[in-house]
């Protein structure tokens, strides 16, 4: 029996089946490549859903983590530590905002944003206590906690996890009129992904994000952008909102902020918003810990140079040009995305997203399917053009067979 089969059987027996992983067992990785327990090498075209924007084992990030590991890793927020102020200052500055509230996972940052918006609504906007509403989009993905799945439209995410948290209004994504009708005087925030990742890399119609910005400003409602997957270089900009010149009131960040090393998330906003919190009203044992801050500080420094955004733009243009050539050829019905990020819809009769992913795995390329017939491509931004082209060759071969 192979090492791979043993490892998978054992994982299936002793872990809750919340995922359906491809049958590959990774043992090590570097850059855009992963090696399995049997020594086979695979091109990583998923990059941990953008948590690995800077690639596996990135030297700068590993060095930052290693030197911090030797000094101090955790203090809790009961005490100050010497990486905290720099992390908050640098991240706020990258976002053009004044304050940072650090957490760990993306879902925690979204929860934090929900609490921020409600508190701001009651204490600053003057919404009657207990009546705050947050408007969200259909087909959203913001995480897996009970409150967040309360405003999901995905049956797998929601069903049999109720009772659900009230206070959310769901409108179609990309529809400004519906959004405008949903906003009332009790609305405290609009929470959106600037590009919907899990939904299949859906880019909203041109003018949508700037329309949301205008509407929320006029109606005294916070615009909270969940940039957990779209942000930090993936689309060719530091934030996907920049493609429409939009600055939201609240950035929600995660995934790549931890450099693929540790979970780091944050809510970033100005003082008039995050200033609503007083000691004891929110927190996290691990949020803003020294190791997280050291890694995230290096991530922020790397984003400052603009080189990763530029790579995402250049390689992304190439990726979308090549994928565009597949549309209409019979096997691909549509391609969406921005930068080094694409959702590819497989035509009926050419296999499900899962089947295409499995055939790509056989050709040593790892991707993830979503919504039945879509595959998602999001390689690390450090991928070489040659490797990207090789990955595209494998995709063309799979679709032609
Ligand atoms: C991944 C993701 C989340 C949740 O992040 P976790 O770290 O898995 O909790 C939230 N929003 C978006 C847009 C995401 O892609």
PDB file of C-alpha atoms in Angstrom, residues 44-339:
ATOM      1  CA  UNK A  44       0.619  25.065  -6.798  1.00  0.00           C
ATOM      2  CA  UNK A  45      -1.995  27.056  -8.715  1.00  0.00           C
ATOM      3  CA  UNK A  46      -4.149  27.710  -5.635  1.00  0.00           C
ATOM      4  CA  UNK A  47      -1.660  29.261  -3.173  1.00  0.00           C
ATOM      5  CA  UNK A  48      -3.744  28.460  -0.111  1.00  0.00           C
ATOM      6  CA  UNK A  49      -6.656  30.553  -1.435  1.00  0.00           C
ATOM      7  CA  UNK A  50      -4.223  33.515  -1.629  1.00  0.00           C
ATOM      8  CA  UNK A  51      -2.713  32.952   1.828  1.00  0.00           C
ATOM      9  CA  UNK A  52       0.510  32.079  -0.040  1.00  0.00           C
ATOM     10  CA  UNK A  53       0.735  35.133  -2.311  1.00  0.00           C
ATOM     11  CA  UNK A  54       4.481  35.321  -1.624  1.00  0.00           C
ATOM     12  CA  UNK A  55       5.056  31.614  -2.257  1.00  0.00           C
ATOM     13  CA  UNK A  56       6.030  28.699  -0.054  1.00  0.00           C
ATOM     14  CA  UNK A  57       9.043  29.164   2.195  1.00  0.00           C
ATOM     15  CA  UNK A  58       9.583  32.769   1.138  1.00  0.00           C
ATOM     16  CA  UNK A  59      13.078  33.590   2.384  1.00  0.00           C
ATOM     17  CA  UNK A  60      12.258  37.054   3.762  1.00  0.00           C
ATOM     18  CA  UNK A  61       9.187  35.772   5.619  1.00  0.00           C
ATOM     19  CA  UNK A  62      10.890  32.662   6.989  1.00  0.00           C
ATOM     20  CA  UNK A  63      13.831  34.774   8.191  1.00  0.00           C
ATOM     21  CA  UNK A  64      11.475  37.251   9.866  1.00  0.00           C
ATOM     22  CA  UNK A  65       9.623  34.395  11.555  1.00  0.00           C
ATOM     23  CA  UNK A  66      12.796  32.581  12.585  1.00  0.00           C
ATOM     24  CA  UNK A  67      14.438  35.589  14.205  1.00  0.00           C
ATOM     25  CA  UNK A  68      11.223  36.382  16.067  1.00  0.00           C
ATOM     26  CA  UNK A  69      10.878  32.742  17.176  1.00  0.00           C
ATOM     27  CA  UNK A  70      14.209  33.089  18.957  1.00  0.00           C
ATOM     28  CA  UNK A  71      13.146  36.246  20.834  1.00  0.00           C
ATOM     29  CA  UNK A  72       9.518  36.144  21.998  1.00  0.00           C
ATOM     30  CA  UNK A  73       6.451  34.579  20.384  1.00  0.00           C
ATOM     31  CA  UNK A  74       3.523  35.381  22.659  1.00  0.00           C
ATOM     32  CA  UNK A  75       2.834  37.890  25.401  1.00  0.00           C
ATOM     33  CA  UNK A  76      -0.971  38.195  25.246  1.00  0.00           C
ATOM     34  CA  UNK A  77      -2.321  41.728  25.051  1.00  0.00           C
ATOM     35  CA  UNK A  78      -2.090  42.011  28.843  1.00  0.00           C
ATOM     36  CA  UNK A  79       1.378  43.459  28.165  1.00  0.00           C
ATOM     37  CA  UNK A  80       2.918  45.510  25.398  1.00  0.00           C
ATOM     38  CA  UNK A  81       5.544  43.923  23.132  1.00  0.00           C
ATOM     39  CA  UNK A  82       8.089  45.591  20.914  1.00  0.00           C
ATOM     40  CA  UNK A  83       6.677  44.554  17.511  1.00  0.00           C
ATOM     41  CA  UNK A  84       3.098  45.642  18.101  1.00  0.00           C
ATOM     42  CA  UNK A  85       3.326  49.389  17.530  1.00  0.00           C
ATOM     43  CA  UNK A  86       5.355  48.981  14.323  1.00  0.00           C
ATOM     44  CA  UNK A  87       2.894  46.436  12.959  1.00  0.00           C
ATOM     45  CA  UNK A  88      -0.134  48.636  13.623  1.00  0.00           C
ATOM     46  CA  UNK A  89       1.554  51.806  12.351  1.00  0.00           C
ATOM     47  CA  UNK A  90       2.857  50.201   9.164  1.00  0.00           C
ATOM     48  CA  UNK A  91      -0.341  48.329   8.314  1.00  0.00           C
ATOM     49  CA  UNK A  92      -2.523  51.376   8.978  1.00  0.00           C
ATOM     50  CA  UNK A  93      -0.217  53.420   6.754  1.00  0.00           C
ATOM     51  CA  UNK A  94      -0.351  50.833   3.943  1.00  0.00           C
ATOM     52  CA  UNK A  95      -4.142  51.117   4.087  1.00  0.00           C
ATOM     53  CA  UNK A  96      -4.156  54.918   4.399  1.00  0.00           C
ATOM     54  CA  UNK A  97      -6.038  54.556   7.689  1.00  0.00           C
ATOM     55  CA  UNK A  98      -5.404  55.444  11.323  1.00  0.00           C
ATOM     56  CA  UNK A  99      -6.045  52.311  13.379  1.00  0.00           C
ATOM     57  CA  UNK A 100      -5.654  48.541  13.305  1.00  0.00           C
ATOM     58  CA  UNK A 101      -7.461  45.865  15.297  1.00  0.00           C
ATOM     59  CA  UNK A 102      -5.489  42.624  14.911  1.00  0.00           C
ATOM     60  CA  UNK A 103      -7.073  39.175  15.042  1.00  0.00           C
ATOM     61  CA  UNK A 104      -5.983  35.761  13.687  1.00  0.00           C
ATOM     62  CA  UNK A 105      -8.292  34.199  11.118  1.00  0.00           C
ATOM     63  CA  UNK A 106     -10.338  35.851   8.417  1.00  0.00           C
ATOM     64  CA  UNK A 107     -13.636  34.867  10.015  1.00  0.00           C
ATOM     65  CA  UNK A 108     -12.563  36.534  13.264  1.00  0.00           C
ATOM     66  CA  UNK A 109     -11.753  39.725  11.387  1.00  0.00           C
ATOM     67  CA  UNK A 110     -15.201  39.670   9.725  1.00  0.00           C
ATOM     68  CA  UNK A 111     -16.836  39.095  13.140  1.00  0.00           C
ATOM     69  CA  UNK A 112     -14.793  42.010  14.460  1.00  0.00           C
ATOM     70  CA  UNK A 113     -15.973  44.203  11.581  1.00  0.00           C
ATOM     71  CA  UNK A 114     -19.603  43.250  12.307  1.00  0.00           C
ATOM     72  CA  UNK A 115     -19.183  44.208  15.971  1.00  0.00           C
ATOM     73  CA  UNK A 116     -17.388  47.436  14.982  1.00  0.00           C
ATOM     74  CA  UNK A 117     -20.196  48.448  12.615  1.00  0.00           C
ATOM     75  CA  UNK A 118     -22.915  47.740  15.174  1.00  0.00           C
ATOM     76  CA  UNK A 119     -21.151  49.647  17.941  1.00  0.00           C
ATOM     77  CA  UNK A 120     -20.435  52.542  15.582  1.00  0.00           C
ATOM     78  CA  UNK A 121     -24.081  52.480  14.536  1.00  0.00           C
ATOM     79  CA  UNK A 122     -25.359  52.774  18.097  1.00  0.00           C
ATOM     80  CA  UNK A 123     -22.765  55.148  19.506  1.00  0.00           C
ATOM     81  CA  UNK A 124     -21.919  57.379  16.548  1.00  0.00           C
ATOM     82  CA  UNK A 125     -24.754  57.156  14.034  1.00  0.00           C
ATOM     83  CA  UNK A 126     -27.493  56.939  16.669  1.00  0.00           C
ATOM     84  CA  UNK A 127     -29.330  53.789  15.582  1.00  0.00           C
ATOM     85  CA  UNK A 128     -31.712  52.550  18.346  1.00  0.00           C
ATOM     86  CA  UNK A 129     -30.002  49.787  20.346  1.00  0.00           C
ATOM     87  CA  UNK A 130     -30.596  46.288  18.977  1.00  0.00           C
ATOM     88  CA  UNK A 131     -31.859  47.498  15.568  1.00  0.00           C
ATOM     89  CA  UNK A 132     -28.649  47.708  13.522  1.00  0.00           C
ATOM     90  CA  UNK A 133     -28.761  46.175  10.045  1.00  0.00           C
ATOM     91  CA  UNK A 134     -25.851  45.171   7.838  1.00  0.00           C
ATOM     92  CA  UNK A 135     -26.419  44.715   4.109  1.00  0.00           C
ATOM     93  CA  UNK A 136     -24.493  41.879   2.437  1.00  0.00           C
ATOM     94  CA  UNK A 137     -24.428  40.294  -1.022  1.00  0.00           C
ATOM     95  CA  UNK A 138     -25.853  36.984  -2.173  1.00  0.00           C
ATOM     96  CA  UNK A 139     -23.277  34.262  -2.865  1.00  0.00           C
ATOM     97  CA  UNK A 140     -20.878  35.885  -0.419  1.00  0.00           C
ATOM     98  CA  UNK A 141     -18.142  34.048   1.413  1.00  0.00           C
ATOM     99  CA  UNK A 142     -16.998  35.683   4.646  1.00  0.00           C
ATOM    100  CA  UNK A 143     -16.100  32.653   6.781  1.00  0.00           C
ATOM    101  CA  UNK A 144     -17.620  29.867   8.847  1.00  0.00           C
ATOM    102  CA  UNK A 145     -18.724  31.156  12.252  1.00  0.00           C
ATOM    103  CA  UNK A 146     -22.377  30.974  13.314  1.00  0.00           C
ATOM    104  CA  UNK A 147     -22.983  34.688  12.728  1.00  0.00           C
ATOM    105  CA  UNK A 148     -21.258  34.697   9.357  1.00  0.00           C
ATOM    106  CA  UNK A 149     -23.090  31.646   8.015  1.00  0.00           C
ATOM    107  CA  UNK A 150     -26.321  33.320   9.156  1.00  0.00           C
ATOM    108  CA  UNK A 151     -25.963  35.642   6.156  1.00  0.00           C
ATOM    109  CA  UNK A 152     -24.644  33.050   3.701  1.00  0.00           C
ATOM    110  CA  UNK A 153     -26.826  31.926   0.794  1.00  0.00           C
ATOM    111  CA  UNK A 154     -24.957  28.614   0.441  1.00  0.00           C
ATOM    112  CA  UNK A 155     -26.983  25.642   1.709  1.00  0.00           C
ATOM    113  CA  UNK A 156     -23.935  23.580   2.682  1.00  0.00           C
ATOM    114  CA  UNK A 157     -22.606  26.479   4.724  1.00  0.00           C
ATOM    115  CA  UNK A 158     -25.956  27.210   6.439  1.00  0.00           C
ATOM    116  CA  UNK A 159     -28.259  24.232   6.712  1.00  0.00           C
ATOM    117  CA  UNK A 160     -28.765  22.752  10.185  1.00  0.00           C
ATOM    118  CA  UNK A 161     -26.547  25.328  11.860  1.00  0.00           C
ATOM    119  CA  UNK A 162     -29.403  27.579  13.014  1.00  0.00           C
ATOM    120  CA  UNK A 163     -30.842  29.391  14.864  1.00  0.00           C
ATOM    121  CA  UNK A 164     -29.318  32.187  12.828  1.00  0.00           C
ATOM    122  CA  UNK A 165     -28.051  35.587  13.929  1.00  0.00           C
ATOM    123  CA  UNK A 166     -30.485  38.330  12.868  1.00  0.00           C
ATOM    124  CA  UNK A 167     -29.558  41.785  11.589  1.00  0.00           C
ATOM    125  CA  UNK A 168     -28.510  41.075   8.009  1.00  0.00           C
ATOM    126  CA  UNK A 169     -30.133  41.966   4.688  1.00  0.00           C
ATOM    127  CA  UNK A 170     -29.065  40.060   1.559  1.00  0.00           C
ATOM    128  CA  UNK A 171     -29.145  41.713  -1.887  1.00  0.00           C
ATOM    129  CA  UNK A 172     -27.931  40.483  -5.300  1.00  0.00           C
ATOM    130  CA  UNK A 173     -24.216  41.179  -5.886  1.00  0.00           C
ATOM    131  CA  UNK A 174     -23.535  43.889  -8.435  1.00  0.00           C
ATOM    132  CA  UNK A 175     -27.031  45.438  -8.232  1.00  0.00           C
ATOM    133  CA  UNK A 176     -26.837  49.040  -7.013  1.00  0.00           C
ATOM    134  CA  UNK A 177     -30.603  49.596  -7.172  1.00  0.00           C
ATOM    135  CA  UNK A 178     -31.291  46.628  -4.907  1.00  0.00           C
ATOM    136  CA  UNK A 179     -28.613  47.869  -2.530  1.00  0.00           C
ATOM    137  CA  UNK A 180     -30.073  51.352  -2.445  1.00  0.00           C
ATOM    138  CA  UNK A 181     -33.541  49.936  -1.595  1.00  0.00           C
ATOM    139  CA  UNK A 182     -32.106  47.744   1.167  1.00  0.00           C
ATOM    140  CA  UNK A 183     -30.373  50.601   2.991  1.00  0.00           C
ATOM    141  CA  UNK A 184     -32.562  52.200   5.694  1.00  0.00           C
ATOM    142  CA  UNK A 185     -31.852  54.599   8.567  1.00  0.00           C
ATOM    143  CA  UNK A 186     -30.974  51.561  10.720  1.00  0.00           C
ATOM    144  CA  UNK A 187     -28.348  50.313   8.273  1.00  0.00           C
ATOM    145  CA  UNK A 188     -24.901  50.593   9.818  1.00  0.00           C
ATOM    146  CA  UNK A 189     -22.785  48.959   7.121  1.00  0.00           C
ATOM    147  CA  UNK A 190     -22.568  47.383   3.701  1.00  0.00           C
ATOM    148  CA  UNK A 191     -20.235  44.372   3.793  1.00  0.00           C
ATOM    149  CA  UNK A 192     -18.903  43.154   0.429  1.00  0.00           C
ATOM    150  CA  UNK A 193     -16.089  41.299  -1.265  1.00  0.00           C
ATOM    151  CA  UNK A 194     -14.787  43.636  -4.027  1.00  0.00           C
ATOM    152  CA  UNK A 195     -14.397  40.441  -6.076  1.00  0.00           C
ATOM    153  CA  UNK A 196     -16.322  37.382  -4.902  1.00  0.00           C
ATOM    154  CA  UNK A 197     -13.706  34.632  -4.630  1.00  0.00           C
ATOM    155  CA  UNK A 198     -15.524  31.497  -3.499  1.00  0.00           C
ATOM    156  CA  UNK A 199     -18.492  32.369  -5.730  1.00  0.00           C
ATOM    157  CA  UNK A 200     -16.187  31.747  -8.716  1.00  0.00           C
ATOM    158  CA  UNK A 201     -14.032  34.888  -8.904  1.00  0.00           C
ATOM    159  CA  UNK A 202     -16.946  37.171  -9.778  1.00  0.00           C
ATOM    160  CA  UNK A 203     -15.892  40.684 -10.749  1.00  0.00           C
ATOM    161  CA  UNK A 204     -18.771  43.130 -10.212  1.00  0.00           C
ATOM    162  CA  UNK A 205     -19.962  45.330 -13.097  1.00  0.00           C
ATOM    163  CA  UNK A 206     -17.863  48.455 -13.720  1.00  0.00           C
ATOM    164  CA  UNK A 207     -19.078  51.303 -11.540  1.00  0.00           C
ATOM    165  CA  UNK A 208     -20.515  49.034  -8.829  1.00  0.00           C
ATOM    166  CA  UNK A 209     -17.872  49.572  -6.162  1.00  0.00           C
ATOM    167  CA  UNK A 210     -17.718  53.316  -6.797  1.00  0.00           C
ATOM    168  CA  UNK A 211     -21.526  53.365  -6.694  1.00  0.00           C
ATOM    169  CA  UNK A 212     -21.479  51.548  -3.350  1.00  0.00           C
ATOM    170  CA  UNK A 213     -18.942  54.086  -2.116  1.00  0.00           C
ATOM    171  CA  UNK A 214     -21.119  57.022  -3.140  1.00  0.00           C
ATOM    172  CA  UNK A 215     -24.313  55.500  -1.742  1.00  0.00           C
ATOM    173  CA  UNK A 216     -22.797  54.579   1.624  1.00  0.00           C
ATOM    174  CA  UNK A 217     -21.234  58.017   1.995  1.00  0.00           C
ATOM    175  CA  UNK A 218     -24.532  59.762   1.212  1.00  0.00           C
ATOM    176  CA  UNK A 219     -26.545  57.573   3.593  1.00  0.00           C
ATOM    177  CA  UNK A 220     -24.034  57.604   6.488  1.00  0.00           C
ATOM    178  CA  UNK A 221     -23.343  53.862   6.280  1.00  0.00           C
ATOM    179  CA  UNK A 222     -19.926  52.193   6.610  1.00  0.00           C
ATOM    180  CA  UNK A 223     -18.536  50.509   3.494  1.00  0.00           C
ATOM    181  CA  UNK A 224     -16.671  47.431   4.763  1.00  0.00           C
ATOM    182  CA  UNK A 225     -14.568  45.685   2.106  1.00  0.00           C
ATOM    183  CA  UNK A 226     -13.680  42.056   2.789  1.00  0.00           C
ATOM    184  CA  UNK A 227     -10.271  42.038   1.059  1.00  0.00           C
ATOM    185  CA  UNK A 228      -9.180  38.845   2.801  1.00  0.00           C
ATOM    186  CA  UNK A 229      -8.731  37.014  -0.513  1.00  0.00           C
ATOM    187  CA  UNK A 230      -8.697  39.877  -3.040  1.00  0.00           C
ATOM    188  CA  UNK A 231      -6.262  42.107  -1.179  1.00  0.00           C
ATOM    189  CA  UNK A 232      -2.501  42.303  -0.715  1.00  0.00           C
ATOM    190  CA  UNK A 233      -1.386  42.063  -4.313  1.00  0.00           C
ATOM    191  CA  UNK A 234      -3.520  39.312  -5.803  1.00  0.00           C
ATOM    192  CA  UNK A 235      -5.353  41.464  -8.369  1.00  0.00           C
ATOM    193  CA  UNK A 236      -2.364  43.636  -9.302  1.00  0.00           C
ATOM    194  CA  UNK A 237      -3.148  46.310  -6.716  1.00  0.00           C
ATOM    195  CA  UNK A 238      -2.648  46.317  -2.970  1.00  0.00           C
ATOM    196  CA  UNK A 239      -6.463  46.284  -2.672  1.00  0.00           C
ATOM    197  CA  UNK A 240      -9.019  45.202  -5.272  1.00  0.00           C
ATOM    198  CA  UNK A 241     -11.077  48.319  -4.420  1.00  0.00           C
ATOM    199  CA  UNK A 242      -8.309  50.408  -6.025  1.00  0.00           C
ATOM    200  CA  UNK A 243      -9.360  49.212  -9.472  1.00  0.00           C
ATOM    201  CA  UNK A 244     -12.314  51.597  -9.122  1.00  0.00           C
ATOM    202  CA  UNK A 245     -10.436  54.230  -7.156  1.00  0.00           C
ATOM    203  CA  UNK A 246     -12.514  53.304  -4.112  1.00  0.00           C
ATOM    204  CA  UNK A 247     -11.400  53.643  -0.495  1.00  0.00           C
ATOM    205  CA  UNK A 248     -13.780  51.794   1.851  1.00  0.00           C
ATOM    206  CA  UNK A 249     -14.301  52.874   5.461  1.00  0.00           C
ATOM    207  CA  UNK A 250     -13.165  49.491   6.750  1.00  0.00           C
ATOM    208  CA  UNK A 251     -10.655  47.046   5.285  1.00  0.00           C
ATOM    209  CA  UNK A 252     -10.942  43.438   6.439  1.00  0.00           C
ATOM    210  CA  UNK A 253      -7.651  41.623   5.849  1.00  0.00           C
ATOM    211  CA  UNK A 254      -6.353  38.119   6.410  1.00  0.00           C
ATOM    212  CA  UNK A 255      -4.855  35.251   4.408  1.00  0.00           C
ATOM    213  CA  UNK A 256      -1.693  36.731   2.780  1.00  0.00           C
ATOM    214  CA  UNK A 257      -1.201  39.066   5.769  1.00  0.00           C
ATOM    215  CA  UNK A 258       0.260  36.043   7.579  1.00  0.00           C
ATOM    216  CA  UNK A 259       2.652  35.332   4.712  1.00  0.00           C
ATOM    217  CA  UNK A 260       1.573  31.689   4.584  1.00  0.00           C
ATOM    218  CA  UNK A 261       3.399  31.223   7.904  1.00  0.00           C
ATOM    219  CA  UNK A 262       0.944  32.089  10.684  1.00  0.00           C
ATOM    220  CA  UNK A 263      -2.700  33.186  10.721  1.00  0.00           C
ATOM    221  CA  UNK A 264      -2.883  36.983  10.884  1.00  0.00           C
ATOM    222  CA  UNK A 265      -5.980  39.058  10.228  1.00  0.00           C
ATOM    223  CA  UNK A 266      -6.968  42.624  10.931  1.00  0.00           C
ATOM    224  CA  UNK A 267      -9.659  45.241  10.687  1.00  0.00           C
ATOM    225  CA  UNK A 268      -8.247  48.573   9.543  1.00  0.00           C
ATOM    226  CA  UNK A 269     -10.150  51.861   9.690  1.00  0.00           C
ATOM    227  CA  UNK A 270      -9.981  55.445  10.907  1.00  0.00           C
ATOM    228  CA  UNK A 271     -10.255  56.561  14.519  1.00  0.00           C
ATOM    229  CA  UNK A 272     -13.882  57.685  14.178  1.00  0.00           C
ATOM    230  CA  UNK A 273     -14.755  54.011  13.514  1.00  0.00           C
ATOM    231  CA  UNK A 274     -12.303  51.782  15.447  1.00  0.00           C
ATOM    232  CA  UNK A 275     -12.155  54.330  18.237  1.00  0.00           C
ATOM    233  CA  UNK A 276     -15.519  52.990  19.497  1.00  0.00           C
ATOM    234  CA  UNK A 277     -13.784  50.163  21.384  1.00  0.00           C
ATOM    235  CA  UNK A 278     -12.803  50.439  25.062  1.00  0.00           C
ATOM    236  CA  UNK A 279     -10.747  47.914  27.072  1.00  0.00           C
ATOM    237  CA  UNK A 280     -12.642  44.691  27.672  1.00  0.00           C
ATOM    238  CA  UNK A 281     -15.060  45.100  24.766  1.00  0.00           C
ATOM    239  CA  UNK A 282     -13.224  42.927  22.245  1.00  0.00           C
ATOM    240  CA  UNK A 283     -10.057  40.882  22.103  1.00  0.00           C
ATOM    241  CA  UNK A 284      -8.134  37.747  21.286  1.00  0.00           C
ATOM    242  CA  UNK A 285      -5.407  35.870  23.159  1.00  0.00           C
ATOM    243  CA  UNK A 286      -3.328  35.395  20.024  1.00  0.00           C
ATOM    244  CA  UNK A 287      -4.361  38.521  18.078  1.00  0.00           C
ATOM    245  CA  UNK A 288      -1.383  40.771  17.447  1.00  0.00           C
ATOM    246  CA  UNK A 289       1.148  38.367  18.969  1.00  0.00           C
ATOM    247  CA  UNK A 290       4.871  39.052  18.407  1.00  0.00           C
ATOM    248  CA  UNK A 291       5.371  36.265  15.858  1.00  0.00           C
ATOM    249  CA  UNK A 292       2.296  37.350  13.875  1.00  0.00           C
ATOM    250  CA  UNK A 293       3.398  40.988  13.978  1.00  0.00           C
ATOM    251  CA  UNK A 294       6.958  40.159  12.850  1.00  0.00           C
ATOM    252  CA  UNK A 295       5.726  38.186   9.832  1.00  0.00           C
ATOM    253  CA  UNK A 296       2.981  40.670   8.905  1.00  0.00           C
ATOM    254  CA  UNK A 297       5.426  43.588   9.194  1.00  0.00           C
ATOM    255  CA  UNK A 298       7.610  41.872   6.598  1.00  0.00           C
ATOM    256  CA  UNK A 299       4.525  41.303   4.406  1.00  0.00           C
ATOM    257  CA  UNK A 300       3.713  45.013   4.596  1.00  0.00           C
ATOM    258  CA  UNK A 301       7.330  45.903   3.760  1.00  0.00           C
ATOM    259  CA  UNK A 302       7.234  43.573   0.742  1.00  0.00           C
ATOM    260  CA  UNK A 303       4.006  45.142  -0.495  1.00  0.00           C
ATOM    261  CA  UNK A 304       5.533  48.625  -0.189  1.00  0.00           C
ATOM    262  CA  UNK A 305       7.924  47.975  -3.062  1.00  0.00           C
ATOM    263  CA  UNK A 306       5.047  47.343  -5.467  1.00  0.00           C
ATOM    264  CA  UNK A 307       6.956  44.479  -7.109  1.00  0.00           C
ATOM    265  CA  UNK A 308       4.353  41.838  -6.222  1.00  0.00           C
ATOM    266  CA  UNK A 309       1.483  43.983  -7.453  1.00  0.00           C
ATOM    267  CA  UNK A 310       3.406  44.537 -10.685  1.00  0.00           C
ATOM    268  CA  UNK A 311       4.053  40.813 -11.136  1.00  0.00           C
ATOM    269  CA  UNK A 312       0.369  40.113 -10.549  1.00  0.00           C
ATOM    270  CA  UNK A 313      -0.526  42.690 -13.190  1.00  0.00           C
ATOM    271  CA  UNK A 314       1.951  41.477 -15.815  1.00  0.00           C
ATOM    272  CA  UNK A 315       1.531  37.735 -15.284  1.00  0.00           C
ATOM    273  CA  UNK A 316      -2.206  38.284 -14.802  1.00  0.00           C
ATOM    274  CA  UNK A 317      -2.513  40.004 -18.191  1.00  0.00           C
ATOM    275  CA  UNK A 318      -0.716  37.030 -19.705  1.00  0.00           C
ATOM    276  CA  UNK A 319      -2.882  34.509 -17.831  1.00  0.00           C
ATOM    277  CA  UNK A 320      -6.126  36.204 -18.865  1.00  0.00           C
ATOM    278  CA  UNK A 321      -4.950  36.558 -22.476  1.00  0.00           C
ATOM    279  CA  UNK A 322      -4.196  32.811 -22.662  1.00  0.00           C
ATOM    280  CA  UNK A 323      -7.389  31.792 -20.869  1.00  0.00           C
ATOM    281  CA  UNK A 324      -9.412  34.117 -23.089  1.00  0.00           C
ATOM    282  CA  UNK A 325      -8.221  32.120 -26.110  1.00  0.00           C
ATOM    283  CA  UNK A 326      -9.906  29.034 -24.621  1.00  0.00           C
ATOM    284  CA  UNK A 327     -13.321  30.686 -24.404  1.00  0.00           C
ATOM    285  CA  UNK A 328     -15.495  29.709 -27.308  1.00  0.00           C
ATOM    286  CA  UNK A 329     -13.224  26.785 -28.171  1.00  0.00           C
ATOM    287  CA  UNK A 330     -15.843  24.377 -26.823  1.00  0.00           C
ATOM    288  CA  UNK A 331     -14.348  23.407 -23.462  1.00  0.00           C
ATOM    289  CA  UNK A 332     -14.527  26.712 -21.577  1.00  0.00           C
ATOM    290  CA  UNK A 333     -17.651  28.864 -21.433  1.00  0.00           C
ATOM    291  CA  UNK A 334     -16.358  31.838 -19.463  1.00  0.00           C
ATOM    292  CA  UNK A 335     -13.294  33.211 -17.699  1.00  0.00           C
ATOM    293  CA  UNK A 336     -13.439  35.897 -15.018  1.00  0.00           C
ATOM    294  CA  UNK A 337     -10.972  37.565 -12.713  1.00  0.00           C
ATOM    295  CA  UNK A 338      -8.326  40.178 -12.279  1.00  0.00           C
ATOM    296  CA  UNK A 339      -4.571  39.965 -11.929  1.00  0.00           C
TER     297      UNK A 339
END
